[in-house]
Amino acid sequence: DAKTTQPNSMESNEEEPVHLPCNHSTISGTDYIHWYRQLPSQGPEYVIHGLTSNVNNRMASLAIAEDRKSSTLILHRATLRDAAVYYCILRDYSTSGTYKYIFGTGTRLKVLA
Amino acid sequence: DVKVTQSSRYLVKRTGEKVFLECVQDMDHENMFWYRQDPGLGLRLIYFSYDVKMKEKGDIPEGYSVSREKKERFSLILESASTNQTSMYLCASSPSQGAKGGTEAFFGQGTRLTVV
């Protein structure tokens, strides 16, 4: 299974942009890059995903390196409600032809008021 | 809104008991997943299912089995609970690859299981 590597923790000041990095050097050509976050006492929730091009949605932006071996989740203006564990994962294909999500340990983001 | 519902938020069971964790989704998703989450280890995939009666092992299937008799329901079974299965269990569902609306996964709130 393809794996991702993220820093264990990061801090950001409120109202400032946050760049959360992820390395996935063993990514294959068909692996989508997904980001999820987990707020305290909740299940993970979807943030954004992409394959090759940079992506934007109402929550965040995803910048994907040209060689696809790394990506960066960008929160444009961090708020206290963005404090969570952020997971970068690869949507991996299984032997049955379907796909599965393999999580790593994520980055714990602390937002300072 | 998509809803993934796990039957219990908290559960306490005795060693050796047979334990059933239930998960129901209301969006007609083909794929369903069971994870466990432990401090320092992140989420680890136990089993997943891509259709009724179809299942595939994840990274840590030992000591667990699953059942999917209906599309909306995916059960995780601990045949003989042990203390090392004390954990947070998370269920998720997602549409198949070709479905409209993307392929994001939706998670339940989790079941915190304690085996004593």
PDB file of C-alpha atoms in Angstrom, chain A residues 1 3 32 34 36 38 41-46 49 85 87 89 91 93-106, chain B residues 9 31 33 35 37 40-45 48 50 56-59 90 94-97 102-110:
ATOM      1  CA  ASP A   1       0.000   0.000   0.000  1.00  0.00           C
ATOM      2  CA  LYS A   3       2.060   5.461   2.291  1.00  0.00           C
ATOM      3  CA  TYR A  32      -5.989  10.083  -5.754  1.00  0.00           C
ATOM      4  CA  HIS A  34      -7.369  12.887  -0.274  1.00  0.00           C
ATOM      5  CA  TYR A  36      -9.552  14.542   5.808  1.00  0.00           C
ATOM      6  CA  GLN A  38     -10.805  14.971  12.538  1.00  0.00           C
ATOM      7  CA  SER A  41     -14.566  13.605  19.594  1.00  0.00           C
ATOM      8  CA  GLN A  42     -15.753  13.267  16.009  1.00  0.00           C
ATOM      9  CA  GLY A  43     -15.176  10.983  13.066  1.00  0.00           C
ATOM     10  CA  PRO A  44     -12.980  12.235  10.216  1.00  0.00           C
ATOM     11  CA  GLU A  45     -14.578  14.518   7.667  1.00  0.00           C
ATOM     12  CA  TYR A  46     -13.652  15.050   4.033  1.00  0.00           C
ATOM     13  CA  HIS A  49      -9.068  15.589  -3.010  1.00  0.00           C
ATOM     14  CA  VAL A  85      -5.844  16.316  13.117  1.00  0.00           C
ATOM     15  CA  TYR A  87      -4.841  13.311   7.412  1.00  0.00           C
ATOM     16  CA  ILE A  89      -4.240   9.749   2.438  1.00  0.00           C
ATOM     17  CA  ARG A  91      -7.106   6.297  -2.222  1.00  0.00           C
ATOM     18  CA  TYR A  93      -6.939   0.220  -5.207  1.00  0.00           C
ATOM     19  CA  SER A  94      -7.506  -3.188  -3.680  1.00  0.00           C
ATOM     20  CA  THR A  95      -7.131  -6.622  -5.248  1.00  0.00           C
ATOM     21  CA  SER A  96     -10.870  -6.708  -5.954  1.00  0.00           C
ATOM     22  CA  GLY A  97     -10.609  -3.601  -8.126  1.00  0.00           C
ATOM     23  CA  THR A  98     -12.349  -1.364  -5.654  1.00  0.00           C
ATOM     24  CA  TYR A  99     -10.541   1.192  -3.572  1.00  0.00           C
ATOM     25  CA  LYS A 100      -9.787   1.781   0.066  1.00  0.00           C
ATOM     26  CA  TYR A 101      -8.476   4.618   2.192  1.00  0.00           C
ATOM     27  CA  ILE A 102      -5.228   4.050   4.072  1.00  0.00           C
ATOM     28  CA  PHE A 103      -4.705   6.602   6.841  1.00  0.00           C
ATOM     29  CA  GLY A 104      -1.418   7.578   8.456  1.00  0.00           C
ATOM     30  CA  THR A 105      -1.035   9.278  11.834  1.00  0.00           C
ATOM     31  CA  GLY A 106      -1.838  12.767  10.544  1.00  0.00           C
TER      32      GLY A 106
ATOM     33  CA  ARG B   9     -21.061   5.685  21.248  1.00  0.00           C
ATOM     34  CA  ASN B  31     -18.485   0.731  -0.147  1.00  0.00           C
ATOM     35  CA  PHE B  33     -15.295   0.367   5.919  1.00  0.00           C
ATOM     36  CA  TYR B  35     -11.345   1.232  11.135  1.00  0.00           C
ATOM     37  CA  GLN B  37      -8.157   4.285  16.020  1.00  0.00           C
ATOM     38  CA  GLY B  40      -0.146   7.259  18.128  1.00  0.00           C
ATOM     39  CA  LEU B  41      -1.279   4.770  15.484  1.00  0.00           C
ATOM     40  CA  GLY B  42      -3.871   6.774  13.570  1.00  0.00           C
ATOM     41  CA  LEU B  43      -6.708   4.977  11.808  1.00  0.00           C
ATOM     42  CA  ARG B  44      -6.072   1.408  10.730  1.00  0.00           C
ATOM     43  CA  LEU B  45      -8.321  -0.422   8.283  1.00  0.00           C
ATOM     44  CA  PHE B  48     -14.110  -3.225   4.029  1.00  0.00           C
ATOM     45  CA  TYR B  50     -17.688  -3.200  -1.788  1.00  0.00           C
ATOM     46  CA  GLU B  56     -12.009  -7.755   1.817  1.00  0.00           C
ATOM     47  CA  LYS B  57      -9.417  -7.749   4.574  1.00  0.00           C
ATOM     48  CA  GLY B  58      -7.723  -4.547   5.537  1.00  0.00           C
ATOM     49  CA  ASP B  59      -4.427  -4.170   7.354  1.00  0.00           C
ATOM     50  CA  LEU B  90     -15.011   4.060  13.171  1.00  0.00           C
ATOM     51  CA  SER B  94     -18.443   5.896   0.155  1.00  0.00           C
ATOM     52  CA  PRO B  95     -19.958   5.607  -3.292  1.00  0.00           C
ATOM     53  CA  SER B  96     -18.378   3.460  -5.957  1.00  0.00           C
ATOM     54  CA  GLN B  97     -15.747   4.978  -8.189  1.00  0.00           C
ATOM     55  CA  GLY B 102     -17.268  12.303  -5.956  1.00  0.00           C
ATOM     56  CA  THR B 103     -15.798   9.472  -4.001  1.00  0.00           C
ATOM     57  CA  GLU B 104     -15.295  10.986  -0.589  1.00  0.00           C
ATOM     58  CA  ALA B 105     -15.854   8.810   2.437  1.00  0.00           C
ATOM     59  CA  PHE B 106     -18.317   9.688   5.180  1.00  0.00           C
ATOM     60  CA  PHE B 107     -17.596   8.623   8.735  1.00  0.00           C
ATOM     61  CA  GLY B 108     -19.714   7.818  11.724  1.00  0.00           C
ATOM     62  CA  GLN B 109     -19.119   9.301  15.157  1.00  0.00           C
ATOM     63  CA  GLY B 110     -17.282   6.248  16.388  1.00  0.00           C
TER      64      GLY B 110
END
